[in-house]
Amino acid sequence: MGGGRGGAVERAMRTAGRSVSFAGLIVIATGAGILLLGPSLGGGVALAAGCGVVMVLLASLTLLPALLVVIGTRIDRFALPGRAARSVPWSYRWSKVVQRRPWTAGAIALVALVALALPATQLRVGWSDAGNRPVTDTTRRAHDLLAQGFGPGMAGPLVLAAPATAAAELRAAVRQAAATPGVAQVIPAENGADRAPEAGDGAAQAPAAGVREYAGGRVALVIPATGPQDERTEQLIHRLRAELPAPVLVSGSTAAAADYAEHTADRLPWVVGAVLLAAFVLLVPVFRSLVVPLKAIVVNLLSIGAAYGVVVAVFQFDVLGQGTAGPIDAWVPMMLFTIMFGLSMDYEVFLLSRIREEYLKDRDNTRAVADGLARTAAVITSVATIMFCVFAAFGAFDDRALRVMGVGLAVAVLVDATVVRLVLVPAAMEVLGDRNWWFPGLTFRRLTPGQKRT
């Protein structure tokens, strides 16, 4: 390995460059998990995210090293005064504090994360509407007036649809729907003389009871007694679909939103499982360990769980009293998980790669953790601060879905860069000691031929 600027760049690429490569691959694999929603729903997002990461990765591994060689020492020409001062960083001292009482520090961090995550057990997905906007918004006031005058279900009617040849079945479905508990009224579209009023649950009479041929079929409207975001409305949709005669279908924006919410909820465990498996497979050869990847995945899940809990408490339970309580938009939990897991793994790979480099020097786990944290804390804190400010800015938007996403990401970054990276990770690695770097000997030799067993 040569000296000078070329040697420095080469050494950086053999260490930091390797970490950047694997971190980029993990982010791509995480984003690809969205494909489990189905190509038509998640394909575009996954492709866009993956292409963006690939471009940044290629620039980091090709353009950046070339520029560093060309620029050389001139890169420090405008360095801040005192930057090179030799002093013990605060992160090193903090790591030593945590490592002196790792069980206590780890327990406190774990309790805090679990407490933040508890509301997530009550997560309910759905869709935002005008009723979730600020009370000063004109669309919110119009929504409230409509609900007061005509009932909450008027904002999200259900559509009964049938082929043009199934007029009799649709008329029967209209009568049955009108008598179903939870239906405020049925408002079929007009069709000439066919006008007999239908209503249910003592609601006001509907203006017409006929059906109308539309686009080759026939339709009628069902007004629920509850609002579009109410769980009872979702139950009503399932009941009507189970009881109404074929070939009558229950559709409309409210039913479609409920279907999408159920679809994402069913797919979320598969996305999480696929992402975790891909991350583990990619992290094992990076750290030459089975324990470190497992620990990295667990702590990342804790920080994401804490973000979910805060989002549920603030937006679903409305603990801040903003008057915007409602279910979490169906796309948010999956997007929040994939984005935050990728970002968290960037931190984790950066930190643990440095710790491993220090550990390989003398096999001293305690010193390696303290030195690794000291050498990476400033970078991680700076990057986390930038991302926190960007994500928190979304909290000022009027659109509730964007606010949910922004607050969730901001909380996840804050928790990940403080409680997790500064307390839980050093405490856990101190408790595990040399067991952090355990790896089966045969598999290790196959993965890293010619290297000593760690």
PDB file of C-alpha atoms in Angstrom, residues 70-360:
ATOM      1  CA  VAL A  70      -6.880  15.419  -7.219  1.00  0.00           C
ATOM      2  CA  ILE A  71      -7.636  17.867  -4.411  1.00  0.00           C
ATOM      3  CA  GLY A  72      -5.185  16.331  -1.940  1.00  0.00           C
ATOM      4  CA  THR A  73      -4.361  18.324   1.188  1.00  0.00           C
ATOM      5  CA  ARG A  74      -6.112  21.389  -0.195  1.00  0.00           C
ATOM      6  CA  ILE A  75      -9.352  19.907   1.108  1.00  0.00           C
ATOM      7  CA  ASP A  76      -8.359  21.226   4.572  1.00  0.00           C
ATOM      8  CA  ARG A  77      -7.598  24.735   3.340  1.00  0.00           C
ATOM      9  CA  PHE A  78     -10.731  26.184   4.916  1.00  0.00           C
ATOM     10  CA  ALA A  79     -10.752  23.974   8.012  1.00  0.00           C
ATOM     11  CA  LEU A  80     -12.217  25.514  11.167  1.00  0.00           C
ATOM     12  CA  PRO A  81      -9.687  26.779  13.720  1.00  0.00           C
ATOM     13  CA  GLY A  82      -8.898  24.291  16.461  1.00  0.00           C
ATOM     14  CA  ARG A  83     -10.406  21.364  14.548  1.00  0.00           C
ATOM     15  CA  ALA A  84      -7.228  19.310  14.914  1.00  0.00           C
ATOM     16  CA  ALA A  85      -6.867  19.966  18.640  1.00  0.00           C
ATOM     17  CA  ARG A  86      -6.046  16.783  20.510  1.00  0.00           C
ATOM     18  CA  SER A  87      -8.512  16.218  23.356  1.00  0.00           C
ATOM     19  CA  VAL A  88     -10.601  13.397  24.720  1.00  0.00           C
ATOM     20  CA  PRO A  89     -13.985  13.637  22.961  1.00  0.00           C
ATOM     21  CA  TRP A  90     -17.137  13.745  25.023  1.00  0.00           C
ATOM     22  CA  SER A  91     -18.374  10.564  23.361  1.00  0.00           C
ATOM     23  CA  TYR A  92     -15.371   8.625  24.683  1.00  0.00           C
ATOM     24  CA  ARG A  93     -16.028   9.817  28.232  1.00  0.00           C
ATOM     25  CA  TRP A  94     -19.724   9.040  27.865  1.00  0.00           C
ATOM     26  CA  SER A  95     -18.990   5.548  26.594  1.00  0.00           C
ATOM     27  CA  LYS A  96     -16.843   4.894  29.648  1.00  0.00           C
ATOM     28  CA  VAL A  97     -19.712   6.005  31.905  1.00  0.00           C
ATOM     29  CA  VAL A  98     -22.096   3.576  30.185  1.00  0.00           C
ATOM     30  CA  GLN A  99     -19.554   0.756  30.196  1.00  0.00           C
ATOM     31  CA  ARG A 100     -18.963   1.055  33.943  1.00  0.00           C
ATOM     32  CA  ARG A 101     -22.612   0.137  34.595  1.00  0.00           C
ATOM     33  CA  PRO A 102     -23.792  -1.518  31.387  1.00  0.00           C
ATOM     34  CA  TRP A 103     -26.665  -3.473  32.930  1.00  0.00           C
ATOM     35  CA  THR A 104     -28.178  -0.381  34.531  1.00  0.00           C
ATOM     36  CA  ALA A 105     -27.713   1.821  31.477  1.00  0.00           C
ATOM     37  CA  GLY A 106     -29.032  -0.842  29.129  1.00  0.00           C
ATOM     38  CA  ALA A 107     -32.072  -1.516  31.315  1.00  0.00           C
ATOM     39  CA  ILE A 108     -32.961   2.179  31.491  1.00  0.00           C
ATOM     40  CA  ALA A 109     -32.652   2.558  27.711  1.00  0.00           C
ATOM     41  CA  LEU A 110     -34.678  -0.591  27.096  1.00  0.00           C
ATOM     42  CA  VAL A 111     -37.477   0.496  29.451  1.00  0.00           C
ATOM     43  CA  ALA A 112     -37.627   3.917  27.797  1.00  0.00           C
ATOM     44  CA  LEU A 113     -37.876   2.412  24.302  1.00  0.00           C
ATOM     45  CA  VAL A 114     -40.512  -0.132  25.317  1.00  0.00           C
ATOM     46  CA  ALA A 115     -42.563   2.589  27.043  1.00  0.00           C
ATOM     47  CA  LEU A 116     -42.486   4.720  23.900  1.00  0.00           C
ATOM     48  CA  ALA A 117     -43.430   1.722  21.753  1.00  0.00           C
ATOM     49  CA  LEU A 118     -46.400   0.542  23.863  1.00  0.00           C
ATOM     50  CA  PRO A 119     -49.059   2.660  22.073  1.00  0.00           C
ATOM     51  CA  ALA A 120     -48.048   0.954  18.816  1.00  0.00           C
ATOM     52  CA  THR A 121     -49.853  -2.188  20.007  1.00  0.00           C
ATOM     53  CA  GLN A 122     -53.108  -0.280  19.368  1.00  0.00           C
ATOM     54  CA  LEU A 123     -52.142   0.803  15.839  1.00  0.00           C
ATOM     55  CA  ARG A 124     -55.108   1.043  13.489  1.00  0.00           C
ATOM     56  CA  VAL A 125     -54.611   1.809   9.818  1.00  0.00           C
ATOM     57  CA  GLY A 126     -57.019   3.645   7.561  1.00  0.00           C
ATOM     58  CA  TRP A 127     -57.094   6.885   5.588  1.00  0.00           C
ATOM     59  CA  SER A 128     -57.093  10.550   6.519  1.00  0.00           C
ATOM     60  CA  ASP A 129     -59.880  12.788   5.300  1.00  0.00           C
ATOM     61  CA  ALA A 130     -61.067  16.356   5.778  1.00  0.00           C
ATOM     62  CA  GLY A 131     -62.108  15.501   9.343  1.00  0.00           C
ATOM     63  CA  ASN A 132     -58.427  15.133  10.295  1.00  0.00           C
ATOM     64  CA  ARG A 133     -57.400  18.568   9.056  1.00  0.00           C
ATOM     65  CA  PRO A 134     -56.931  21.518  11.448  1.00  0.00           C
ATOM     66  CA  VAL A 135     -60.197  22.895  12.869  1.00  0.00           C
ATOM     67  CA  THR A 136     -59.443  26.275  11.266  1.00  0.00           C
ATOM     68  CA  ASP A 137     -59.292  24.766   7.769  1.00  0.00           C
ATOM     69  CA  THR A 138     -62.294  25.513   5.542  1.00  0.00           C
ATOM     70  CA  THR A 139     -62.498  21.919   4.289  1.00  0.00           C
ATOM     71  CA  ARG A 140     -62.577  20.729   7.909  1.00  0.00           C
ATOM     72  CA  ARG A 141     -65.414  23.128   8.737  1.00  0.00           C
ATOM     73  CA  ALA A 142     -67.351  22.015   5.664  1.00  0.00           C
ATOM     74  CA  HIS A 143     -66.824  18.384   6.636  1.00  0.00           C
ATOM     75  CA  ASP A 144     -68.106  19.021  10.161  1.00  0.00           C
ATOM     76  CA  LEU A 145     -71.176  20.906   8.904  1.00  0.00           C
ATOM     77  CA  LEU A 146     -71.993  18.082   6.485  1.00  0.00           C
ATOM     78  CA  ALA A 147     -71.716  15.535   9.288  1.00  0.00           C
ATOM     79  CA  GLN A 148     -73.922  17.633  11.590  1.00  0.00           C
ATOM     80  CA  GLY A 149     -76.594  18.160   8.964  1.00  0.00           C
ATOM     81  CA  PHE A 150     -76.729  14.780   7.257  1.00  0.00           C
ATOM     82  CA  GLY A 151     -74.851  12.380   9.517  1.00  0.00           C
ATOM     83  CA  PRO A 152     -71.190  11.297   9.645  1.00  0.00           C
ATOM     84  CA  GLY A 153     -71.660   8.620   7.004  1.00  0.00           C
ATOM     85  CA  MET A 154     -72.519  11.160   4.312  1.00  0.00           C
ATOM     86  CA  ALA A 155     -68.788  11.903   3.931  1.00  0.00           C
ATOM     87  CA  GLY A 156     -68.086   8.327   2.815  1.00  0.00           C
ATOM     88  CA  PRO A 157     -71.063   6.560   1.190  1.00  0.00           C
ATOM     89  CA  LEU A 158     -70.808   2.982   0.045  1.00  0.00           C
ATOM     90  CA  VAL A 159     -71.686   2.060  -3.532  1.00  0.00           C
ATOM     91  CA  LEU A 160     -73.739  -1.003  -4.377  1.00  0.00           C
ATOM     92  CA  ALA A 161     -72.993  -2.008  -7.955  1.00  0.00           C
ATOM     93  CA  ALA A 162     -74.406  -4.760 -10.156  1.00  0.00           C
ATOM     94  CA  PRO A 163     -74.508  -5.621 -13.874  1.00  0.00           C
ATOM     95  CA  ALA A 164     -77.298  -4.080 -15.956  1.00  0.00           C
ATOM     96  CA  THR A 165     -78.921  -7.528 -16.147  1.00  0.00           C
ATOM     97  CA  ALA A 166     -79.121  -7.808 -12.358  1.00  0.00           C
ATOM     98  CA  ALA A 167     -81.649  -5.054 -11.602  1.00  0.00           C
ATOM     99  CA  ALA A 168     -83.803  -7.386  -9.505  1.00  0.00           C
ATOM    100  CA  GLU A 169     -80.862  -8.522  -7.410  1.00  0.00           C
ATOM    101  CA  LEU A 170     -79.804  -4.915  -6.818  1.00  0.00           C
ATOM    102  CA  ARG A 171     -83.347  -3.941  -5.734  1.00  0.00           C
ATOM    103  CA  ALA A 172     -83.311  -6.828  -3.287  1.00  0.00           C
ATOM    104  CA  ALA A 173     -79.892  -5.729  -2.043  1.00  0.00           C
ATOM    105  CA  VAL A 174     -81.211  -2.179  -1.553  1.00  0.00           C
ATOM    106  CA  ARG A 175     -84.070  -3.436   0.620  1.00  0.00           C
ATOM    107  CA  GLN A 176     -81.756  -5.711   2.601  1.00  0.00           C
ATOM    108  CA  ALA A 177     -79.144  -2.985   3.086  1.00  0.00           C
ATOM    109  CA  ALA A 178     -81.807  -0.553   4.311  1.00  0.00           C
ATOM    110  CA  ALA A 179     -82.731  -3.010   7.053  1.00  0.00           C
ATOM    111  CA  THR A 180     -79.129  -3.701   8.083  1.00  0.00           C
ATOM    112  CA  PRO A 181     -78.027  -2.268  11.446  1.00  0.00           C
ATOM    113  CA  GLY A 182     -75.485   0.486  10.983  1.00  0.00           C
ATOM    114  CA  VAL A 183     -77.086   1.838   7.781  1.00  0.00           C
ATOM    115  CA  ALA A 184     -78.489   5.346   8.114  1.00  0.00           C
ATOM    116  CA  GLN A 185     -80.193   5.388   4.739  1.00  0.00           C
ATOM    117  CA  VAL A 186     -80.080   4.025   1.232  1.00  0.00           C
ATOM    118  CA  ILE A 187     -80.098   6.501  -1.661  1.00  0.00           C
ATOM    119  CA  PRO A 188     -80.404   4.677  -4.950  1.00  0.00           C
ATOM    120  CA  ALA A 189     -80.064   6.794  -8.062  1.00  0.00           C
ATOM    121  CA  GLU A 190     -83.307   7.565  -9.904  1.00  0.00           C
ATOM    122  CA  ASN A 191     -84.641   5.458 -12.771  1.00  0.00           C
ATOM    123  CA  GLY A 192     -87.853   6.973 -13.992  1.00  0.00           C
ATOM    124  CA  ALA A 193     -90.945   5.701 -12.226  1.00  0.00           C
ATOM    125  CA  ASP A 194     -89.156   3.215 -10.031  1.00  0.00           C
ATOM    126  CA  ARG A 195     -89.272   5.261  -6.807  1.00  0.00           C
ATOM    127  CA  ALA A 196     -90.141   3.616  -3.503  1.00  0.00           C
ATOM    128  CA  PRO A 197     -88.410   4.994  -0.385  1.00  0.00           C
ATOM    129  CA  GLU A 198     -86.076   2.775   1.613  1.00  0.00           C
ATOM    130  CA  ALA A 199     -84.512   3.545   5.006  1.00  0.00           C
ATOM    131  CA  GLY A 200     -82.994   1.746   7.950  1.00  0.00           C
ATOM    132  CA  ASP A 201     -82.488   2.255  11.697  1.00  0.00           C
ATOM    133  CA  GLY A 202     -85.175   4.933  11.870  1.00  0.00           C
ATOM    134  CA  ALA A 203     -83.227   7.279   9.620  1.00  0.00           C
ATOM    135  CA  ALA A 204     -84.829   9.902   7.406  1.00  0.00           C
ATOM    136  CA  GLN A 205     -86.467   8.567   4.253  1.00  0.00           C
ATOM    137  CA  ALA A 206     -84.239   8.379   1.187  1.00  0.00           C
ATOM    138  CA  PRO A 207     -85.304  10.600  -1.714  1.00  0.00           C
ATOM    139  CA  ALA A 208     -85.619   7.670  -4.137  1.00  0.00           C
ATOM    140  CA  ALA A 209     -85.467   3.906  -4.143  1.00  0.00           C
ATOM    141  CA  GLY A 210     -84.890   3.004  -7.764  1.00  0.00           C
ATOM    142  CA  VAL A 211     -81.669   2.048  -9.394  1.00  0.00           C
ATOM    143  CA  ARG A 212     -79.976   3.625 -12.372  1.00  0.00           C
ATOM    144  CA  GLU A 213     -78.132   2.069 -15.249  1.00  0.00           C
ATOM    145  CA  TYR A 214     -74.620   3.491 -15.366  1.00  0.00           C
ATOM    146  CA  ALA A 215     -71.647   2.471 -17.548  1.00  0.00           C
ATOM    147  CA  GLY A 216     -73.174  -0.874 -18.348  1.00  0.00           C
ATOM    148  CA  GLY A 217     -74.256  -1.559 -14.756  1.00  0.00           C
ATOM    149  CA  ARG A 218     -76.583  -0.387 -12.024  1.00  0.00           C
ATOM    150  CA  VAL A 219     -75.662   1.422  -8.818  1.00  0.00           C
ATOM    151  CA  ALA A 220     -77.131   2.556  -5.523  1.00  0.00           C
ATOM    152  CA  LEU A 221     -75.703   4.392  -2.508  1.00  0.00           C
ATOM    153  CA  VAL A 222     -75.625   3.222   1.108  1.00  0.00           C
ATOM    154  CA  ILE A 223     -75.032   5.874   3.775  1.00  0.00           C
ATOM    155  CA  PRO A 224     -73.512   4.360   6.941  1.00  0.00           C
ATOM    156  CA  ALA A 225     -74.555   5.655  10.350  1.00  0.00           C
ATOM    157  CA  THR A 226     -70.883   6.094  11.234  1.00  0.00           C
ATOM    158  CA  GLY A 227     -68.022   8.009   9.637  1.00  0.00           C
ATOM    159  CA  PRO A 228     -65.548   6.637   7.086  1.00  0.00           C
ATOM    160  CA  GLN A 229     -62.794   6.217   9.714  1.00  0.00           C
ATOM    161  CA  ASP A 230     -64.983   4.467  12.276  1.00  0.00           C
ATOM    162  CA  GLU A 231     -64.233   0.778  12.858  1.00  0.00           C
ATOM    163  CA  ARG A 232     -67.980   0.093  12.754  1.00  0.00           C
ATOM    164  CA  THR A 233     -68.064   1.302   9.148  1.00  0.00           C
ATOM    165  CA  GLU A 234     -65.430  -1.261   8.230  1.00  0.00           C
ATOM    166  CA  GLN A 235     -67.469  -3.934  10.009  1.00  0.00           C
ATOM    167  CA  LEU A 236     -70.540  -2.824   8.058  1.00  0.00           C
ATOM    168  CA  ILE A 237     -68.658  -3.234   4.768  1.00  0.00           C
ATOM    169  CA  HIS A 238     -67.740  -6.818   5.647  1.00  0.00           C
ATOM    170  CA  ARG A 239     -71.285  -7.583   6.746  1.00  0.00           C
ATOM    171  CA  LEU A 240     -72.866  -6.227   3.563  1.00  0.00           C
ATOM    172  CA  ARG A 241     -70.403  -8.155   1.415  1.00  0.00           C
ATOM    173  CA  ALA A 242     -71.209 -11.344   3.293  1.00  0.00           C
ATOM    174  CA  GLU A 243     -75.006 -10.955   3.277  1.00  0.00           C
ATOM    175  CA  LEU A 244     -76.015  -9.172   0.072  1.00  0.00           C
ATOM    176  CA  PRO A 245     -76.974 -11.418  -2.848  1.00  0.00           C
ATOM    177  CA  ALA A 246     -74.635 -11.978  -5.777  1.00  0.00           C
ATOM    178  CA  PRO A 247     -73.688 -10.386  -8.113  1.00  0.00           C
ATOM    179  CA  VAL A 248     -74.100  -7.165  -6.106  1.00  0.00           C
ATOM    180  CA  LEU A 249     -70.737  -5.683  -5.069  1.00  0.00           C
ATOM    181  CA  VAL A 250     -69.958  -3.221  -2.277  1.00  0.00           C
ATOM    182  CA  SER A 251     -67.546  -0.562  -3.486  1.00  0.00           C
ATOM    183  CA  GLY A 252     -66.833   3.160  -3.244  1.00  0.00           C
ATOM    184  CA  SER A 253     -63.922   5.161  -1.883  1.00  0.00           C
ATOM    185  CA  THR A 254     -64.561   4.149   1.720  1.00  0.00           C
ATOM    186  CA  ALA A 255     -64.646   0.446   0.858  1.00  0.00           C
ATOM    187  CA  ALA A 256     -61.567   0.779  -1.357  1.00  0.00           C
ATOM    188  CA  ALA A 257     -59.680   2.519   1.461  1.00  0.00           C
ATOM    189  CA  ALA A 258     -60.617  -0.270   3.862  1.00  0.00           C
ATOM    190  CA  ASP A 259     -59.487  -2.891   1.342  1.00  0.00           C
ATOM    191  CA  TYR A 260     -56.116  -1.200   0.858  1.00  0.00           C
ATOM    192  CA  ALA A 261     -55.632  -0.835   4.603  1.00  0.00           C
ATOM    193  CA  GLU A 262     -56.287  -4.546   5.088  1.00  0.00           C
ATOM    194  CA  HIS A 263     -53.968  -5.419   2.225  1.00  0.00           C
ATOM    195  CA  THR A 264     -51.058  -3.429   3.647  1.00  0.00           C
ATOM    196  CA  ALA A 265     -51.699  -4.741   7.161  1.00  0.00           C
ATOM    197  CA  ASP A 266     -51.610  -8.322   5.860  1.00  0.00           C
ATOM    198  CA  ARG A 267     -48.427  -7.689   3.879  1.00  0.00           C
ATOM    199  CA  LEU A 268     -46.550  -5.774   6.583  1.00  0.00           C
ATOM    200  CA  PRO A 269     -45.301  -8.892   8.454  1.00  0.00           C
ATOM    201  CA  TRP A 270     -43.960 -10.303   5.179  1.00  0.00           C
ATOM    202  CA  VAL A 271     -42.182  -7.044   4.375  1.00  0.00           C
ATOM    203  CA  VAL A 272     -40.663  -6.882   7.858  1.00  0.00           C
ATOM    204  CA  GLY A 273     -39.551 -10.517   7.715  1.00  0.00           C
ATOM    205  CA  ALA A 274     -38.010 -10.195   4.260  1.00  0.00           C
ATOM    206  CA  VAL A 275     -36.169  -6.992   5.175  1.00  0.00           C
ATOM    207  CA  LEU A 276     -34.801  -8.448   8.415  1.00  0.00           C
ATOM    208  CA  LEU A 277     -33.616 -11.619   6.677  1.00  0.00           C
ATOM    209  CA  ALA A 278     -31.920  -9.640   3.891  1.00  0.00           C
ATOM    210  CA  ALA A 279     -30.234  -7.351   6.431  1.00  0.00           C
ATOM    211  CA  PHE A 280     -28.941 -10.305   8.450  1.00  0.00           C
ATOM    212  CA  VAL A 281     -27.566 -12.070   5.374  1.00  0.00           C
ATOM    213  CA  LEU A 282     -25.751  -8.915   4.257  1.00  0.00           C
ATOM    214  CA  LEU A 283     -24.416  -7.998   7.713  1.00  0.00           C
ATOM    215  CA  VAL A 284     -22.907 -11.384   8.546  1.00  0.00           C
ATOM    216  CA  PRO A 285     -20.002 -11.149   6.059  1.00  0.00           C
ATOM    217  CA  VAL A 286     -19.474  -7.477   6.966  1.00  0.00           C
ATOM    218  CA  PHE A 287     -18.816  -8.069  10.662  1.00  0.00           C
ATOM    219  CA  ARG A 288     -17.710 -11.734  10.551  1.00  0.00           C
ATOM    220  CA  SER A 289     -20.152 -12.364  13.385  1.00  0.00           C
ATOM    221  CA  LEU A 290     -23.606 -13.782  14.026  1.00  0.00           C
ATOM    222  CA  VAL A 291     -24.214 -11.874  17.249  1.00  0.00           C
ATOM    223  CA  VAL A 292     -23.514  -8.342  16.039  1.00  0.00           C
ATOM    224  CA  PRO A 293     -26.016  -8.524  13.118  1.00  0.00           C
ATOM    225  CA  LEU A 294     -28.713  -9.904  15.427  1.00  0.00           C
ATOM    226  CA  LYS A 295     -28.062  -7.149  17.944  1.00  0.00           C
ATOM    227  CA  ALA A 296     -28.125  -4.510  15.201  1.00  0.00           C
ATOM    228  CA  ILE A 297     -31.503  -5.746  13.958  1.00  0.00           C
ATOM    229  CA  VAL A 298     -33.002  -5.845  17.467  1.00  0.00           C
ATOM    230  CA  VAL A 299     -31.942  -2.327  18.435  1.00  0.00           C
ATOM    231  CA  ASN A 300     -33.170  -0.960  15.100  1.00  0.00           C
ATOM    232  CA  LEU A 301     -36.544  -2.586  15.657  1.00  0.00           C
ATOM    233  CA  LEU A 302     -36.700  -0.971  19.100  1.00  0.00           C
ATOM    234  CA  SER A 303     -36.095   2.511  17.697  1.00  0.00           C
ATOM    235  CA  ILE A 304     -38.679   1.984  14.937  1.00  0.00           C
ATOM    236  CA  GLY A 305     -41.156   0.636  17.496  1.00  0.00           C
ATOM    237  CA  ALA A 306     -40.657   3.780  19.580  1.00  0.00           C
ATOM    238  CA  ALA A 307     -41.403   5.908  16.507  1.00  0.00           C
ATOM    239  CA  TYR A 308     -44.575   3.898  15.836  1.00  0.00           C
ATOM    240  CA  GLY A 309     -45.664   4.397  19.436  1.00  0.00           C
ATOM    241  CA  VAL A 310     -45.207   8.174  19.328  1.00  0.00           C
ATOM    242  CA  VAL A 311     -47.078   8.394  16.022  1.00  0.00           C
ATOM    243  CA  VAL A 312     -50.023   6.402  17.406  1.00  0.00           C
ATOM    244  CA  ALA A 313     -50.112   8.449  20.613  1.00  0.00           C
ATOM    245  CA  VAL A 314     -49.964  11.821  18.832  1.00  0.00           C
ATOM    246  CA  PHE A 315     -52.165  11.188  15.802  1.00  0.00           C
ATOM    247  CA  GLN A 316     -54.429   8.252  16.655  1.00  0.00           C
ATOM    248  CA  PHE A 317     -55.005   8.982  20.364  1.00  0.00           C
ATOM    249  CA  ASP A 318     -54.514  12.761  19.924  1.00  0.00           C
ATOM    250  CA  VAL A 319     -52.645  13.161  23.230  1.00  0.00           C
ATOM    251  CA  LEU A 320     -51.717  16.727  22.224  1.00  0.00           C
ATOM    252  CA  GLY A 321     -55.377  17.705  21.857  1.00  0.00           C
ATOM    253  CA  GLN A 322     -55.148  18.897  18.255  1.00  0.00           C
ATOM    254  CA  GLY A 323     -58.590  17.565  17.355  1.00  0.00           C
ATOM    255  CA  THR A 324     -57.234  15.438  14.518  1.00  0.00           C
ATOM    256  CA  ALA A 325     -57.566  11.939  15.997  1.00  0.00           C
ATOM    257  CA  GLY A 326     -58.008   9.106  13.526  1.00  0.00           C
ATOM    258  CA  PRO A 327     -56.380   5.988  12.100  1.00  0.00           C
ATOM    259  CA  ILE A 328     -52.861   6.095  10.703  1.00  0.00           C
ATOM    260  CA  ASP A 329     -52.763   6.273   6.911  1.00  0.00           C
ATOM    261  CA  ALA A 330     -52.363   2.753   5.553  1.00  0.00           C
ATOM    262  CA  TRP A 331     -49.162   3.442   3.607  1.00  0.00           C
ATOM    263  CA  VAL A 332     -47.324   5.111   6.507  1.00  0.00           C
ATOM    264  CA  PRO A 333     -46.318   2.094   8.681  1.00  0.00           C
ATOM    265  CA  MET A 334     -44.701   0.255   5.786  1.00  0.00           C
ATOM    266  CA  MET A 335     -42.947   3.311   4.374  1.00  0.00           C
ATOM    267  CA  LEU A 336     -41.811   4.383   7.833  1.00  0.00           C
ATOM    268  CA  PHE A 337     -40.362   0.936   8.485  1.00  0.00           C
ATOM    269  CA  THR A 338     -38.479   0.602   5.206  1.00  0.00           C
ATOM    270  CA  ILE A 339     -37.044   4.133   5.255  1.00  0.00           C
ATOM    271  CA  MET A 340     -36.099   4.133   8.923  1.00  0.00           C
ATOM    272  CA  PHE A 341     -34.622   0.656   8.899  1.00  0.00           C
ATOM    273  CA  GLY A 342     -32.366   1.614   6.005  1.00  0.00           C
ATOM    274  CA  LEU A 343     -31.250   4.835   7.703  1.00  0.00           C
ATOM    275  CA  SER A 344     -30.681   3.075  11.021  1.00  0.00           C
ATOM    276  CA  MET A 345     -28.568   0.430   9.350  1.00  0.00           C
ATOM    277  CA  ASP A 346     -26.413   3.166   7.847  1.00  0.00           C
ATOM    278  CA  TYR A 347     -25.620   4.357  11.373  1.00  0.00           C
ATOM    279  CA  GLU A 348     -25.160   0.826  12.617  1.00  0.00           C
ATOM    280  CA  VAL A 349     -22.785  -0.265   9.863  1.00  0.00           C
ATOM    281  CA  PHE A 350     -20.765   2.935  10.233  1.00  0.00           C
ATOM    282  CA  LEU A 351     -20.446   2.581  14.012  1.00  0.00           C
ATOM    283  CA  LEU A 352     -19.887  -1.159  14.238  1.00  0.00           C
ATOM    284  CA  SER A 353     -17.419  -1.227  11.351  1.00  0.00           C
ATOM    285  CA  ARG A 354     -15.249   1.216  13.265  1.00  0.00           C
ATOM    286  CA  ILE A 355     -15.634  -0.782  16.469  1.00  0.00           C
ATOM    287  CA  ARG A 356     -14.597  -3.943  14.645  1.00  0.00           C
ATOM    288  CA  GLU A 357     -11.503  -2.237  13.209  1.00  0.00           C
ATOM    289  CA  GLU A 358     -10.474  -1.257  16.727  1.00  0.00           C
ATOM    290  CA  TYR A 359     -11.242  -4.727  18.077  1.00  0.00           C
ATOM    291  CA  LEU A 360      -9.020  -6.430  15.502  1.00  0.00           C
TER     292      LEU A 360
END
